[in-house]
């Protein structure tokens, strides 16, 4: 069984593709703080296995 299938289904791991982290890295460098809370709010669609999300990094 592929590792990503085990991690997605059994572990409940979320995968985020095509993230643009440039603004997050710039803010972290300006603040001198490299740890942050990441909140990811998916859109609920019935009968699907994926969704667009709105990730928010809170420093």
PDB file of N, CA and C in Angstrom:
ATOM      1  N   UNK A   1       0.852  -1.178   0.000  1.00  0.00           N
ATOM      2  CA  UNK A   1       0.000   0.000   0.000  1.00  0.00           C
ATOM      3  C   UNK A   1       0.898   1.242   0.000  1.00  0.00           C
ATOM      4  N   UNK A   2       0.616   2.214  -0.856  1.00  0.00           N
ATOM      5  CA  UNK A   2       1.425   3.437  -0.904  1.00  0.00           C
ATOM      6  C   UNK A   2       1.391   4.200   0.422  1.00  0.00           C
ATOM      7  N   UNK A   3       2.518   4.809   0.746  1.00  0.00           N
ATOM      8  CA  UNK A   3       2.634   5.554   2.000  1.00  0.00           C
ATOM      9  C   UNK A   3       1.605   6.675   2.070  1.00  0.00           C
ATOM     10  N   UNK A   4       1.361   7.366   0.949  1.00  0.00           N
ATOM     11  CA  UNK A   4       0.410   8.481   1.006  1.00  0.00           C
ATOM     12  C   UNK A   4      -1.012   7.991   1.277  1.00  0.00           C
ATOM     13  N   UNK A   5      -1.363   6.807   0.822  1.00  0.00           N
ATOM     14  CA  UNK A   5      -2.699   6.269   1.096  1.00  0.00           C
ATOM     15  C   UNK A   5      -2.852   5.943   2.581  1.00  0.00           C
ATOM     16  N   UNK A   6      -1.812   5.373   3.175  1.00  0.00           N
ATOM     17  CA  UNK A   6      -1.854   5.060   4.608  1.00  0.00           C
ATOM     18  C   UNK A   6      -1.931   6.342   5.419  1.00  0.00           C
ATOM     19  N   UNK A   7      -1.109   7.318   5.065  1.00  0.00           N
ATOM     20  CA  UNK A   7      -1.081   8.561   5.844  1.00  0.00           C
ATOM     21  C   UNK A   7      -2.383   9.347   5.700  1.00  0.00           C
ATOM     22  N   UNK A   8      -2.960   9.376   4.518  1.00  0.00           N
ATOM     23  CA  UNK A   8      -4.212  10.107   4.313  1.00  0.00           C
ATOM     24  C   UNK A   8      -5.382   9.444   5.026  1.00  0.00           C
ATOM     25  N   UNK A   9      -5.508   8.143   4.861  1.00  0.00           N
ATOM     26  CA  UNK A   9      -6.680   7.439   5.381  1.00  0.00           C
ATOM     27  C   UNK A   9      -6.509   7.056   6.847  1.00  0.00           C
ATOM     28  N   UNK A  10      -5.434   6.365   7.180  1.00  0.00           N
ATOM     29  CA  UNK A  10      -5.263   5.842   8.536  1.00  0.00           C
ATOM     30  C   UNK A  10      -4.843   6.912   9.535  1.00  0.00           C
ATOM     31  N   UNK A  11      -4.004   7.854   9.099  1.00  0.00           N
ATOM     32  CA  UNK A  11      -3.474   8.856  10.023  1.00  0.00           C
ATOM     33  C   UNK A  11      -4.214  10.184   9.952  1.00  0.00           C
ATOM     34  N   UNK A  12      -5.043  10.377   8.942  1.00  0.00           N
ATOM     35  CA  UNK A  12      -5.771  11.634   8.797  1.00  0.00           C
ATOM     36  C   UNK A  12      -4.885  12.803   8.404  1.00  0.00           C
ATOM     37  N   UNK A  13      -3.766  12.516   7.753  1.00  0.00           N
ATOM     38  CA  UNK A  13      -2.823  13.554   7.347  1.00  0.00           C
ATOM     39  C   UNK A  13      -3.389  14.371   6.190  1.00  0.00           C
ATOM     40  N   UNK A  14      -3.213  15.678   6.261  1.00  0.00           N
ATOM     41  CA  UNK A  14      -3.664  16.560   5.193  1.00  0.00           C
ATOM     42  C   UNK A  14      -2.479  16.887   4.295  1.00  0.00           C
ATOM     43  N   UNK A  15      -2.655  16.836   2.995  1.00  0.00           N
ATOM     44  CA  UNK A  15      -1.619  17.214   2.043  1.00  0.00           C
ATOM     45  C   UNK A  15      -2.037  18.502   1.354  1.00  0.00           C
ATOM     46  N   UNK A  16      -1.137  19.460   1.311  1.00  0.00           N
ATOM     47  CA  UNK A  16      -1.403  20.734   0.644  1.00  0.00           C
ATOM     48  C   UNK A  16      -0.470  20.841  -0.550  1.00  0.00           C
ATOM     49  N   UNK A  17      -1.029  20.970  -1.741  1.00  0.00           N
ATOM     50  CA  UNK A  17      -0.244  21.065  -2.968  1.00  0.00           C
ATOM     51  C   UNK A  17      -0.195  22.503  -3.464  1.00  0.00           C
ATOM     52  N   UNK A  18       0.885  22.840  -4.136  1.00  0.00           N
ATOM     53  CA  UNK A  18       1.053  24.139  -4.805  1.00  0.00           C
ATOM     54  C   UNK A  18       0.905  25.323  -3.856  1.00  0.00           C
ATOM     55  N   UNK A  19       1.514  25.237  -2.692  1.00  0.00           N
ATOM     56  CA  UNK A  19       1.448  26.339  -1.723  1.00  0.00           C
ATOM     57  C   UNK A  19       2.446  27.432  -2.096  1.00  0.00           C
ATOM     58  N   UNK A  20       2.009  28.659  -2.082  1.00  0.00           N
ATOM     59  CA  UNK A  20       2.887  29.810  -2.290  1.00  0.00           C
ATOM     60  C   UNK A  20       3.252  30.339  -0.907  1.00  0.00           C
ATOM     61  N   UNK A  21       4.452  30.002  -0.441  1.00  0.00           N
ATOM     62  CA  UNK A  21       4.865  30.340   0.919  1.00  0.00           C
ATOM     63  C   UNK A  21       5.774  31.557   0.980  1.00  0.00           C
ATOM     64  N   UNK A  22       5.898  32.277  -0.111  1.00  0.00           N
ATOM     65  CA  UNK A  22       6.780  33.443  -0.166  1.00  0.00           C
ATOM     66  C   UNK A  22       6.367  34.516   0.842  1.00  0.00           C
ATOM     67  N   UNK A  23       5.087  34.846   0.926  1.00  0.00           N
ATOM     68  CA  UNK A  23       4.612  35.862   1.874  1.00  0.00           C
ATOM     69  C   UNK A  23       4.816  35.398   3.313  1.00  0.00           C
ATOM     70  N   UNK A  24       4.625  34.119   3.558  1.00  0.00           N
ATOM     71  CA  UNK A  24       4.828  33.571   4.902  1.00  0.00           C
ATOM     72  C   UNK A  24       6.304  33.665   5.301  1.00  0.00           C
ATOM     73  N   UNK A  25       7.209  33.329   4.392  1.00  0.00           N
ATOM     74  CA  UNK A  25       8.645  33.404   4.670  1.00  0.00           C
ATOM     75  C   UNK A  25       9.095  34.844   4.876  1.00  0.00           C
ATOM     76  N   UNK A  26       8.550  35.768   4.094  1.00  0.00           N
ATOM     77  CA  UNK A  26       8.896  37.186   4.239  1.00  0.00           C
ATOM     78  C   UNK A  26       8.451  37.713   5.602  1.00  0.00           C
ATOM     79  N   UNK A  27       7.229  37.386   6.002  1.00  0.00           N
ATOM     80  CA  UNK A  27       6.722  37.815   7.306  1.00  0.00           C
ATOM     81  C   UNK A  27       7.543  37.206   8.435  1.00  0.00           C
ATOM     82  N   UNK A  28       7.879  35.936   8.322  1.00  0.00           N
ATOM     83  CA  UNK A  28       8.687  35.275   9.352  1.00  0.00           C
ATOM     84  C   UNK A  28      10.050  35.940   9.485  1.00  0.00           C
ATOM     85  N   UNK A  29      10.672  36.291   8.359  1.00  0.00           N
ATOM     86  CA  UNK A  29      11.977  36.955   8.394  1.00  0.00           C
ATOM     87  C   UNK A  29      11.871  38.341   9.028  1.00  0.00           C
ATOM     88  N   UNK A  30      10.819  39.086   8.688  1.00  0.00           N
ATOM     89  CA  UNK A  30      10.628  40.425   9.260  1.00  0.00           C
ATOM     90  C   UNK A  30      10.416  40.367  10.769  1.00  0.00           C
ATOM     91  N   UNK A  31       9.676  39.357  11.229  1.00  0.00           N
ATOM     92  CA  UNK A  31       9.388  39.221  12.659  1.00  0.00           C
ATOM     93  C   UNK A  31      10.504  38.502  13.417  1.00  0.00           C
ATOM     94  N   UNK A  32      11.365  37.803  12.684  1.00  0.00           N
ATOM     95  CA  UNK A  32      12.390  36.994  13.330  1.00  0.00           C
ATOM     96  C   UNK A  32      11.789  35.826  14.092  1.00  0.00           C
ATOM     97  N   UNK A  33      10.648  35.376  13.642  1.00  0.00           N
ATOM     98  CA  UNK A  33       9.909  34.288  14.299  1.00  0.00           C
ATOM     99  C   UNK A  33       9.565  33.245  13.247  1.00  0.00           C
ATOM    100  N   UNK A  34      10.099  32.040  13.403  1.00  0.00           N
ATOM    101  CA  UNK A  34       9.936  31.015  12.379  1.00  0.00           C
ATOM    102  C   UNK A  34       8.927  29.938  12.756  1.00  0.00           C
ATOM    103  N   UNK A  35       8.249  30.100  13.877  1.00  0.00           N
ATOM    104  CA  UNK A  35       7.185  29.161  14.213  1.00  0.00           C
ATOM    105  C   UNK A  35       5.846  29.896  14.163  1.00  0.00           C
ATOM    106  N   UNK A  36       4.830  29.182  13.735  1.00  0.00           N
ATOM    107  CA  UNK A  36       3.509  29.782  13.595  1.00  0.00           C
ATOM    108  C   UNK A  36       2.455  28.690  13.630  1.00  0.00           C
ATOM    109  N   UNK A  37       1.220  29.099  13.845  1.00  0.00           N
ATOM    110  CA  UNK A  37       0.092  28.171  13.808  1.00  0.00           C
ATOM    111  C   UNK A  37      -0.500  28.218  12.409  1.00  0.00           C
ATOM    112  N   UNK A  38      -0.745  27.052  11.836  1.00  0.00           N
ATOM    113  CA  UNK A  38      -1.353  26.971  10.514  1.00  0.00           C
ATOM    114  C   UNK A  38      -2.763  26.411  10.653  1.00  0.00           C
ATOM    115  N   UNK A  39      -3.749  27.196  10.262  1.00  0.00           N
ATOM    116  CA  UNK A  39      -5.145  26.745  10.263  1.00  0.00           C
ATOM    117  C   UNK A  39      -5.579  26.564   8.814  1.00  0.00           C
ATOM    118  N   UNK A  40      -6.171  25.418   8.521  1.00  0.00           N
ATOM    119  CA  UNK A  40      -6.599  25.113   7.157  1.00  0.00           C
ATOM    120  C   UNK A  40      -8.094  24.815   7.185  1.00  0.00           C
ATOM    121  N   UNK A  41      -8.866  25.614   6.466  1.00  0.00           N
ATOM    122  CA  UNK A  41     -10.319  25.458   6.454  1.00  0.00           C
ATOM    123  C   UNK A  41     -10.778  24.936   5.089  1.00  0.00           C
ATOM    124  N   UNK A  42     -11.088  23.641   4.985  1.00  0.00           N
ATOM    125  CA  UNK A  42     -11.561  23.101   3.709  1.00  0.00           C
ATOM    126  C   UNK A  42     -13.031  23.430   3.459  1.00  0.00           C
ATOM    127  N   UNK A  43     -13.401  23.436   2.201  1.00  0.00           N
ATOM    128  CA  UNK A  43     -14.804  23.585   1.810  1.00  0.00           C
ATOM    129  C   UNK A  43     -15.409  22.185   1.803  1.00  0.00           C
ATOM    130  N   UNK A  44     -16.549  22.001   2.439  1.00  0.00           N
ATOM    131  CA  UNK A  44     -17.158  20.668   2.512  1.00  0.00           C
ATOM    132  C   UNK A  44     -17.989  20.389   1.265  1.00  0.00           C
ATOM    133  N   UNK A  45     -17.588  19.343   0.546  1.00  0.00           N
ATOM    134  CA  UNK A  45     -18.319  18.851  -0.609  1.00  0.00           C
ATOM    135  C   UNK A  45     -18.692  17.403  -0.335  1.00  0.00           C
ATOM    136  N   UNK A  46     -19.931  17.027  -0.575  1.00  0.00           N
ATOM    137  CA  UNK A  46     -20.363  15.649  -0.352  1.00  0.00           C
ATOM    138  C   UNK A  46     -19.808  14.733  -1.441  1.00  0.00           C
ATOM    139  N   UNK A  47     -19.322  13.557  -1.028  1.00  0.00           N
ATOM    140  CA  UNK A  47     -18.881  12.536  -1.969  1.00  0.00           C
ATOM    141  C   UNK A  47     -17.558  12.814  -2.656  1.00  0.00           C
ATOM    142  N   UNK A  48     -16.721  13.663  -2.094  1.00  0.00           N
ATOM    143  CA  UNK A  48     -15.431  13.963  -2.721  1.00  0.00           C
ATOM    144  C   UNK A  48     -14.286  13.613  -1.778  1.00  0.00           C
ATOM    145  N   UNK A  49     -13.084  13.580  -2.324  1.00  0.00           N
ATOM    146  CA  UNK A  49     -11.906  13.291  -1.502  1.00  0.00           C
ATOM    147  C   UNK A  49     -10.937  14.466  -1.475  1.00  0.00           C
ATOM    148  N   UNK A  50     -11.309  15.586  -2.075  1.00  0.00           N
ATOM    149  CA  UNK A  50     -10.441  16.752  -2.086  1.00  0.00           C
ATOM    150  C   UNK A  50     -11.260  18.024  -2.031  1.00  0.00           C
ATOM    151  N   UNK A  51     -10.581  19.127  -1.729  1.00  0.00           N
ATOM    152  CA  UNK A  51     -11.283  20.396  -1.592  1.00  0.00           C
ATOM    153  C   UNK A  51     -10.293  21.543  -1.683  1.00  0.00           C
ATOM    154  N   UNK A  52     -10.709  22.687  -2.234  1.00  0.00           N
ATOM    155  CA  UNK A  52      -9.866  23.874  -2.109  1.00  0.00           C
ATOM    156  C   UNK A  52      -9.875  24.318  -0.645  1.00  0.00           C
ATOM    157  N   UNK A  53      -8.773  24.895  -0.208  1.00  0.00           N
ATOM    158  CA  UNK A  53      -8.672  25.309   1.195  1.00  0.00           C
ATOM    159  C   UNK A  53      -8.252  26.763   1.294  1.00  0.00           C
ATOM    160  N   UNK A  54      -8.431  27.318   2.485  1.00  0.00           N
ATOM    161  CA  UNK A  54      -8.002  28.676   2.782  1.00  0.00           C
ATOM    162  C   UNK A  54      -7.036  28.605   3.966  1.00  0.00           C
ATOM    163  N   UNK A  55      -5.725  28.390   3.702  1.00  0.00           N
ATOM    164  CA  UNK A  55      -4.774  28.288   4.811  1.00  0.00           C
ATOM    165  C   UNK A  55      -4.459  29.659   5.403  1.00  0.00           C
ATOM    166  N   UNK A  56      -4.377  29.728   6.732  1.00  0.00           N
ATOM    167  CA  UNK A  56      -4.073  30.975   7.435  1.00  0.00           C
ATOM    168  C   UNK A  56      -2.936  30.707   8.417  1.00  0.00           C
ATOM    169  N   UNK A  57      -1.834  31.444   8.275  1.00  0.00           N
ATOM    170  CA  UNK A  57      -0.698  31.331   9.195  1.00  0.00           C
ATOM    171  C   UNK A  57      -0.799  32.457  10.216  1.00  0.00           C
ATOM    172  N   UNK A  58      -0.804  32.099  11.501  1.00  0.00           N
ATOM    173  CA  UNK A  58      -0.880  33.077  12.581  1.00  0.00           C
ATOM    174  C   UNK A  58       0.439  33.075  13.338  1.00  0.00           C
ATOM    175  N   UNK A  59       1.125  34.226  13.332  1.00  0.00           N
ATOM    176  CA  UNK A  59       2.412  34.340  14.029  1.00  0.00           C
ATOM    177  C   UNK A  59       2.195  34.807  15.440  1.00  0.00           C
TER     178      UNK A  59
END
